[in-house]
PDB file of C-alpha atoms in Angstrom:
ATOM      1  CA  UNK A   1      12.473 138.466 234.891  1.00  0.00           C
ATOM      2  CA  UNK A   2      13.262 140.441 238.000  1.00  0.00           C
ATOM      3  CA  UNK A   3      13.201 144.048 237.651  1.00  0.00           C
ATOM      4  CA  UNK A   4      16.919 145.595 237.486  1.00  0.00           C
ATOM      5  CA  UNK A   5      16.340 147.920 240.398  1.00  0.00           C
ATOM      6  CA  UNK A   6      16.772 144.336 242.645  1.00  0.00           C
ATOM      7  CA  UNK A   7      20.874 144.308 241.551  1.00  0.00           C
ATOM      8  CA  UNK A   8      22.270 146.963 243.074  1.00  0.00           C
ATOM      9  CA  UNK A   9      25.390 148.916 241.971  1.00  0.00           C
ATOM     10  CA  UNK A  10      28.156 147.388 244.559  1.00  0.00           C
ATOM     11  CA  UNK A  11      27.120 144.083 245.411  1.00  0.00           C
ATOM     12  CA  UNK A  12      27.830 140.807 245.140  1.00  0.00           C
ATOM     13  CA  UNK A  13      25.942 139.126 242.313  1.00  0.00           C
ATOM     14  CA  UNK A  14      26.731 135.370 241.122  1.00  0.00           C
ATOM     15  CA  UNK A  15      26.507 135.684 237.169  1.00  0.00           C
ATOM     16  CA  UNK A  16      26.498 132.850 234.867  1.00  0.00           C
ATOM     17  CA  UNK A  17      27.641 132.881 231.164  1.00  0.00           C
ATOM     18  CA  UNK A  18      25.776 130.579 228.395  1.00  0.00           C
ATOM     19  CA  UNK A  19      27.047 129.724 225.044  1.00  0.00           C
ATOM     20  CA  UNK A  20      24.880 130.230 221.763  1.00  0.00           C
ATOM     21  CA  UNK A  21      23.335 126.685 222.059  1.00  0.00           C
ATOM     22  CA  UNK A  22      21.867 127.481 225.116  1.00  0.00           C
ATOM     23  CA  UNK A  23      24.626 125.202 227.684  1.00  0.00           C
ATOM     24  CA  UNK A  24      26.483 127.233 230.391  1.00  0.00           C
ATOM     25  CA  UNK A  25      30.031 128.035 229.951  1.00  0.00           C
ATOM     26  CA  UNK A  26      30.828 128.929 233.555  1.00  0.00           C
ATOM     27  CA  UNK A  27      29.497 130.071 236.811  1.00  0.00           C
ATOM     28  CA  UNK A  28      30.951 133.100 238.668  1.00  0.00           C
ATOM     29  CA  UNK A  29      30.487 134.256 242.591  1.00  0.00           C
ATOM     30  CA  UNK A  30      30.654 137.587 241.075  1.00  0.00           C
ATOM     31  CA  UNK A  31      31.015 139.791 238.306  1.00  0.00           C
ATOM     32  CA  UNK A  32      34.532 140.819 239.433  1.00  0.00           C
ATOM     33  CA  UNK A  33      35.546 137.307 239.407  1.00  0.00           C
ATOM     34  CA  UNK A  34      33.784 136.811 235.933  1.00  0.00           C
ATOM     35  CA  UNK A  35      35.756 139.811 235.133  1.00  0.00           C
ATOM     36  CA  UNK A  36      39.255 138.196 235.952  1.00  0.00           C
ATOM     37  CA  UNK A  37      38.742 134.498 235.118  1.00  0.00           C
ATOM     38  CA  UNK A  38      37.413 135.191 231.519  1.00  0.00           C
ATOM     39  CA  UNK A  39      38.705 138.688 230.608  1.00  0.00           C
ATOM     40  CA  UNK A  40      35.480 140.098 229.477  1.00  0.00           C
ATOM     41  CA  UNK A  41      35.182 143.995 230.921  1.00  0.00           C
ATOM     42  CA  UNK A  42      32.964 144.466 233.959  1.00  0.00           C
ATOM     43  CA  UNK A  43      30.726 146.849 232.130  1.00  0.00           C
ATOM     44  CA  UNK A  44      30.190 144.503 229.393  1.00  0.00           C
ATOM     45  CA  UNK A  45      28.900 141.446 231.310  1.00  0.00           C
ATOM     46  CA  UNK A  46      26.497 143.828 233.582  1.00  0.00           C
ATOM     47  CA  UNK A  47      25.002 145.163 230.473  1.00  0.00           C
ATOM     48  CA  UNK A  48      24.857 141.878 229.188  1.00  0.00           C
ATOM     49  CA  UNK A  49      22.871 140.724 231.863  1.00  0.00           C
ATOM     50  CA  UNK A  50      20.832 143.297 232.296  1.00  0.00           C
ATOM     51  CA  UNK A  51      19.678 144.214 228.640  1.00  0.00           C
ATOM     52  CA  UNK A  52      20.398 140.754 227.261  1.00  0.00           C
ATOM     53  CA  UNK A  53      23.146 141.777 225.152  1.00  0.00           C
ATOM     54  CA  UNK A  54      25.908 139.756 223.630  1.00  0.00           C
ATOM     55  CA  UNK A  55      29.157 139.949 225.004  1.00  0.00           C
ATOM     56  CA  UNK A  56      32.256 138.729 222.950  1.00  0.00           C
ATOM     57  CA  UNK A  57      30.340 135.522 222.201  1.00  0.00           C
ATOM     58  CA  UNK A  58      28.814 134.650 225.591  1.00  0.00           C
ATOM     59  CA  UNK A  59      24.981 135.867 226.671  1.00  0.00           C
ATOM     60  CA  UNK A  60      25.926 136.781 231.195  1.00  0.00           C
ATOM     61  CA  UNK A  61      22.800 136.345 233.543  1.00  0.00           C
ATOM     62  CA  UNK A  62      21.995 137.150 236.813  1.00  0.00           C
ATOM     63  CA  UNK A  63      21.881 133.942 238.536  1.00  0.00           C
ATOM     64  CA  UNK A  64      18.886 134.395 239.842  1.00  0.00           C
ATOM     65  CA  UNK A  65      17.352 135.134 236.673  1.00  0.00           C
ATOM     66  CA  UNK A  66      19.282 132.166 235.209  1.00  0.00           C
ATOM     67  CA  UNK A  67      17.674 129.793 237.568  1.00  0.00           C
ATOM     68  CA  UNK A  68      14.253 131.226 237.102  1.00  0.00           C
ATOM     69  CA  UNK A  69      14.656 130.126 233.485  1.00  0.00           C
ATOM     70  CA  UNK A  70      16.245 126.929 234.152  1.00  0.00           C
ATOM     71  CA  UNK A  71      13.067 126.096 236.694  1.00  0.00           C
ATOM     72  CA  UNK A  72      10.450 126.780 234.156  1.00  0.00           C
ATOM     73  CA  UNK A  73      12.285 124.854 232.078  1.00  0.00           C
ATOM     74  CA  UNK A  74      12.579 127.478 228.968  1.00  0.00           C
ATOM     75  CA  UNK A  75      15.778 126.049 227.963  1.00  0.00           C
ATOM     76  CA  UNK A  76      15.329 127.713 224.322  1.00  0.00           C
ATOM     77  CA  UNK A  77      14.877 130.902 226.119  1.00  0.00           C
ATOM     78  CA  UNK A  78      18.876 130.607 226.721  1.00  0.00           C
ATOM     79  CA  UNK A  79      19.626 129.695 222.946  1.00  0.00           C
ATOM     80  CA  UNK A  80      21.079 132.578 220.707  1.00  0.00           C
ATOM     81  CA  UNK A  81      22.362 133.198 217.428  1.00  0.00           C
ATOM     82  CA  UNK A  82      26.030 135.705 216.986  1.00  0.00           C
ATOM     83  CA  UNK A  83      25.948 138.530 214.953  1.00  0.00           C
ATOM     84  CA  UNK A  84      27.346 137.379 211.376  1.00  0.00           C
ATOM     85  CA  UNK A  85      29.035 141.141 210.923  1.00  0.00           C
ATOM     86  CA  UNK A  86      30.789 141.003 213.829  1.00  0.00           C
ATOM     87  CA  UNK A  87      33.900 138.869 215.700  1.00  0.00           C
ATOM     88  CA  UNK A  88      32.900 136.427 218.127  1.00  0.00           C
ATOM     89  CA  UNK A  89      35.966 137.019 220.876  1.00  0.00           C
ATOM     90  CA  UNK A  90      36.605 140.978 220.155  1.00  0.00           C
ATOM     91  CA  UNK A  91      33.025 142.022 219.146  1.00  0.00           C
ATOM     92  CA  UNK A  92      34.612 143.852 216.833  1.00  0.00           C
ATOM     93  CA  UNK A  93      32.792 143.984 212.632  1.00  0.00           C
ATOM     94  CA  UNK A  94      34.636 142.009 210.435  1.00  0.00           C
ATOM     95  CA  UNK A  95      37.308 142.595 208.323  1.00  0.00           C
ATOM     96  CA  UNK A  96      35.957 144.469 205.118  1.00  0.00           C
ATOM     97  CA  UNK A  97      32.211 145.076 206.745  1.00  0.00           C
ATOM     98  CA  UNK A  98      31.070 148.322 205.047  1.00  0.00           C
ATOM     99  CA  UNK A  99      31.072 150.502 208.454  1.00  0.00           C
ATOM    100  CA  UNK A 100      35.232 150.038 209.184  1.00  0.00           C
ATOM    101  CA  UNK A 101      35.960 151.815 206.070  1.00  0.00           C
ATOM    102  CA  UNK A 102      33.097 154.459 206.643  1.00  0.00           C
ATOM    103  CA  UNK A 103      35.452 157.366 208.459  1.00  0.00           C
ATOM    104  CA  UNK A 104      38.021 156.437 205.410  1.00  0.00           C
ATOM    105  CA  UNK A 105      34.897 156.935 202.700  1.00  0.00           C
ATOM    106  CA  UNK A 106      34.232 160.409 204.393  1.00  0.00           C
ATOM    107  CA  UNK A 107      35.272 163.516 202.038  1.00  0.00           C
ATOM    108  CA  UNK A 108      38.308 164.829 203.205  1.00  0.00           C
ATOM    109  CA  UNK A 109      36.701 167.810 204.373  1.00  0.00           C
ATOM    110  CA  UNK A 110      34.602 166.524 206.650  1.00  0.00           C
ATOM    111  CA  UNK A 111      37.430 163.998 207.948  1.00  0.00           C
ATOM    112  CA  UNK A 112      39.423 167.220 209.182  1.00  0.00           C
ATOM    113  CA  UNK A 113      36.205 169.014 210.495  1.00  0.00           C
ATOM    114  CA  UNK A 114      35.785 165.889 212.559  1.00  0.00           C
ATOM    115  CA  UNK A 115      39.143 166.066 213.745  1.00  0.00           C
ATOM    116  CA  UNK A 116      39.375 169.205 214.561  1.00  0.00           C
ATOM    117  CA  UNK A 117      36.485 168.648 216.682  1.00  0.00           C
ATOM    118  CA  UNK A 118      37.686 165.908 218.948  1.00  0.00           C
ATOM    119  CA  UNK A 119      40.820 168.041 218.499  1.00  0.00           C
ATOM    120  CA  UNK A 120      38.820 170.608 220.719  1.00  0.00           C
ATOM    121  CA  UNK A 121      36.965 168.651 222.763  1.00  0.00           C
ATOM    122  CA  UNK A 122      39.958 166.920 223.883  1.00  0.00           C
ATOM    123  CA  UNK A 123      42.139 170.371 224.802  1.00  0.00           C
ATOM    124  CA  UNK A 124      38.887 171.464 226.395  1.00  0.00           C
ATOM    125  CA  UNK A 125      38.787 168.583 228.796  1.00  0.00           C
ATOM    126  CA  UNK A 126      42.304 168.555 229.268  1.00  0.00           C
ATOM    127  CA  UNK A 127      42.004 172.075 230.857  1.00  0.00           C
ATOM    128  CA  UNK A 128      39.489 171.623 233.035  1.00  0.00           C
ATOM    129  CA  UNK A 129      40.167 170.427 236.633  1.00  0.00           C
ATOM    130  CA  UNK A 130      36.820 169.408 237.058  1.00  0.00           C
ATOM    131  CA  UNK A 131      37.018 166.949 234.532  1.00  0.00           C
ATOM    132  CA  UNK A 132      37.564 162.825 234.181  1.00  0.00           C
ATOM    133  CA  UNK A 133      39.637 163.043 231.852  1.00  0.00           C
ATOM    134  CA  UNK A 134      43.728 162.839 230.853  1.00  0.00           C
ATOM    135  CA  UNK A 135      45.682 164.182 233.768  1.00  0.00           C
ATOM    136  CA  UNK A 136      42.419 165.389 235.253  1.00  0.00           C
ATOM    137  CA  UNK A 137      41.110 161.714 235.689  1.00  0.00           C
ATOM    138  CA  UNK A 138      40.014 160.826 238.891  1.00  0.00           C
ATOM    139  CA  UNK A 139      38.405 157.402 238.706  1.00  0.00           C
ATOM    140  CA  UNK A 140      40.183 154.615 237.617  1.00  0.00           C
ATOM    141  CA  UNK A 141      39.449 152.468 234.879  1.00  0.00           C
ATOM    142  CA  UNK A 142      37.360 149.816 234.981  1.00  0.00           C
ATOM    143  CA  UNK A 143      40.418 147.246 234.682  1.00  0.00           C
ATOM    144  CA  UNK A 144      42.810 149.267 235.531  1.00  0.00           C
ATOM    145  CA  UNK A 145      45.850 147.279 238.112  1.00  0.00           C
ATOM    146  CA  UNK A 146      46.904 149.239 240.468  1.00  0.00           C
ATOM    147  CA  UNK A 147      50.920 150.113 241.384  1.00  0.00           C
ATOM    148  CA  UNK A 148      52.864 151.076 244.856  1.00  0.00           C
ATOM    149  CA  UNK A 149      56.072 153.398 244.691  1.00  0.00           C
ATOM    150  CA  UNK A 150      57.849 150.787 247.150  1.00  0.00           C
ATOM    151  CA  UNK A 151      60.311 154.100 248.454  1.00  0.00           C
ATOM    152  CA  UNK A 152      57.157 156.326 248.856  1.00  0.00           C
ATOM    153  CA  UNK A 153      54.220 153.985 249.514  1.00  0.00           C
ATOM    154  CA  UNK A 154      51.781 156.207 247.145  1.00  0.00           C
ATOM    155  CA  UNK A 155      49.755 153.453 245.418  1.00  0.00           C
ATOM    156  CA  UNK A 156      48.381 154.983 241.269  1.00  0.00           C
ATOM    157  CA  UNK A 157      45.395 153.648 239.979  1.00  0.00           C
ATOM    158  CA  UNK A 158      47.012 152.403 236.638  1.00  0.00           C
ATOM    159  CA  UNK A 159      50.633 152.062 235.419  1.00  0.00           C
ATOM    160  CA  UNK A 160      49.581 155.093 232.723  1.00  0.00           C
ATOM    161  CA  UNK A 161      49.065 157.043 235.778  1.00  0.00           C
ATOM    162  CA  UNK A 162      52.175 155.721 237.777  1.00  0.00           C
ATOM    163  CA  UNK A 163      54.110 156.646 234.546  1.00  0.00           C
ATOM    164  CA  UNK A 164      52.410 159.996 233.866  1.00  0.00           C
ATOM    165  CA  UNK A 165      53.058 161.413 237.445  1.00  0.00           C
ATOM    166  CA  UNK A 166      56.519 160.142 237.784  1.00  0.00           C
ATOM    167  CA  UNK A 167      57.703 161.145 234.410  1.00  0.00           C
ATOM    168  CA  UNK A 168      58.494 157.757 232.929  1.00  0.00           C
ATOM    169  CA  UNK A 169      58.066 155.978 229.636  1.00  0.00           C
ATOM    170  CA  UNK A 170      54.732 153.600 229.798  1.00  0.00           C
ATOM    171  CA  UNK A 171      56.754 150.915 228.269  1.00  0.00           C
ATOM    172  CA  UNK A 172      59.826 150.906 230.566  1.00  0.00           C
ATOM    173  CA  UNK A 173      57.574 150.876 233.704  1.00  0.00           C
ATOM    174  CA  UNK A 174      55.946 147.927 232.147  1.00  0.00           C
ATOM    175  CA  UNK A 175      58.860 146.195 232.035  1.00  0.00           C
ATOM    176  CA  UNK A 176      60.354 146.996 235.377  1.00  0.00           C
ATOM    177  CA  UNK A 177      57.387 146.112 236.762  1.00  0.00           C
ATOM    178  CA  UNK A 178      57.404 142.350 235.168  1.00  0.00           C
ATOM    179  CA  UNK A 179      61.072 141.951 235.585  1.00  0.00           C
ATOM    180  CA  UNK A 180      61.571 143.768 239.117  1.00  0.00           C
ATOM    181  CA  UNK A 181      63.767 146.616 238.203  1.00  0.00           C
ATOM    182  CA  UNK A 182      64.331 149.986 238.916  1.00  0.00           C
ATOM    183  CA  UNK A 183      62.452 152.803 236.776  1.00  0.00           C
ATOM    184  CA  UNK A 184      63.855 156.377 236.831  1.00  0.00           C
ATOM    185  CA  UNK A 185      65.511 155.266 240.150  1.00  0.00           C
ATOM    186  CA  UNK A 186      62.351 153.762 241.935  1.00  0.00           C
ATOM    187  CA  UNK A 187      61.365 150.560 242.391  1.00  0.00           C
ATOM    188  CA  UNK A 188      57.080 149.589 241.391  1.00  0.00           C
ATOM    189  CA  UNK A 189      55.118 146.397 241.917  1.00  0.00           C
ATOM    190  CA  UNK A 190      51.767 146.041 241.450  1.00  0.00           C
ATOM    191  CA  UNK A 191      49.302 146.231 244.152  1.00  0.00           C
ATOM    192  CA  UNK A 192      47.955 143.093 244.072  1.00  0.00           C
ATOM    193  CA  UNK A 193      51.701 141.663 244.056  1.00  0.00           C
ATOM    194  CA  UNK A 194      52.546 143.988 246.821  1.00  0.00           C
ATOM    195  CA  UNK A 195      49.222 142.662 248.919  1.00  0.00           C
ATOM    196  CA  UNK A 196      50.727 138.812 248.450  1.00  0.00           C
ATOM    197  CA  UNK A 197      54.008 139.168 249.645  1.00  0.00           C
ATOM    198  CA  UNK A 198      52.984 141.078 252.446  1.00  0.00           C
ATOM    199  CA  UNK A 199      50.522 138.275 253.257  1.00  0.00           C
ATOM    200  CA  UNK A 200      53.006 135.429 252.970  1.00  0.00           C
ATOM    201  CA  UNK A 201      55.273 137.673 255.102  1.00  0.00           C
ATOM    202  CA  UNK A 202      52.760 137.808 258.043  1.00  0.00           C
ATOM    203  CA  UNK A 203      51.890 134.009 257.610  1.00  0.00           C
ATOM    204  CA  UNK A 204      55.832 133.266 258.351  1.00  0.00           C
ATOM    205  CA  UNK A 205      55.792 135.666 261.133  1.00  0.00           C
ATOM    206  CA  UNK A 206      52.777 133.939 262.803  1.00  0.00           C
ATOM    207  CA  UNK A 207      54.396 130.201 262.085  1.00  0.00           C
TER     208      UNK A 207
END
């Protein structure tokens, strides 16, 4: 297999995704496209393909690894078998595995200790500037949608940070944005959205 240092972080990688019997379930351009067309997380199907990890029932290659396999004709190479414990589309355990209950088995003492620790560590990150985190974050999620103030033009990463800085309920900005309405007297759409119509717009102008 090609050494990992050959994929670097930022470009354009065709990726393909193979069901447990070995036969592909799709071909992507790219992991962003993988990302949209079969609502896996970015991270996920990069560290599927890179440490051969299964992700929500799928195993992701590189293409160019795929084909190397596909050439020498190691077709069982591709076959895998799901983990029993755990969901095939959320990756989640399964109802009544032994580790779902295990915070719930905890003594209650060490329940609130462990609380009051990511109690802490939360306030602590909260009030720090320098930090990713809460109102501090400045990265965006990895599939986060972006939204546009339409009066302002100030585009937000996500609609939790749209809401957050504008001082309006996460679920009523969720629903002006699908329906088109007004929230807390100004108008959102999300970025993508925004990007379309503006690109019809120009191709009328032009015609």
């Amino acid at each position: 297999m090609p050494s990992n240092s050959q994929y670097t972080r930022g470009s354009k990688h065709p990726v393909v995704a193979v069901n447990p019997d070995g036969t592909v379930a799709g071909y992507f351009e790219s992991i962003k496209e993988a990302t949209e067309k079969s609502g896996r997380s970015r991270h996920a199907i990069s560290n599927s393909c890179r440490k051969k990890s299964i992700c929500k029932g799928l195993q992701w290659y590189y293409e160019k690894d795929f084909r190397k396999i596909y050439e020498e004709q190691r077709m069982d190479d591709l076959k895998f078998s799901l983990n029993q414990h755990r969901e095939k589309d959320s990756g989640h355990f399964c109802k009544g595995h032994k580790l779902i209950k295990s915070f719930q088995n905890w003594p209650k003492e060490l329940q609130e200790k462990r609380r009051k620790i990511s109690r802490e560590l939360s306030k602590r990150l909260i009030n720090d500037p320098n930090s990713n985190f809460g109102p501090n974050r400045k990265s965006p999620p990895g599939m986060s949608k972006k939204v546009i103030a339409l009066s302002t033009g100030e585009v937000y990463y996500s609609v939790a940070e749209c809401a957050r800085k504008n001082g309006v309920g996460l679920s009523a900005l969720f629903a002006s944005l699908r329906r088109g309405t007004r929230c807390g007297g100004k108008k959102y759409m999300f970025y993508s959205v925004y990007e379309e119509v503006n690109k019809r717009l120009k191709e009328k102008e032009v015609i």
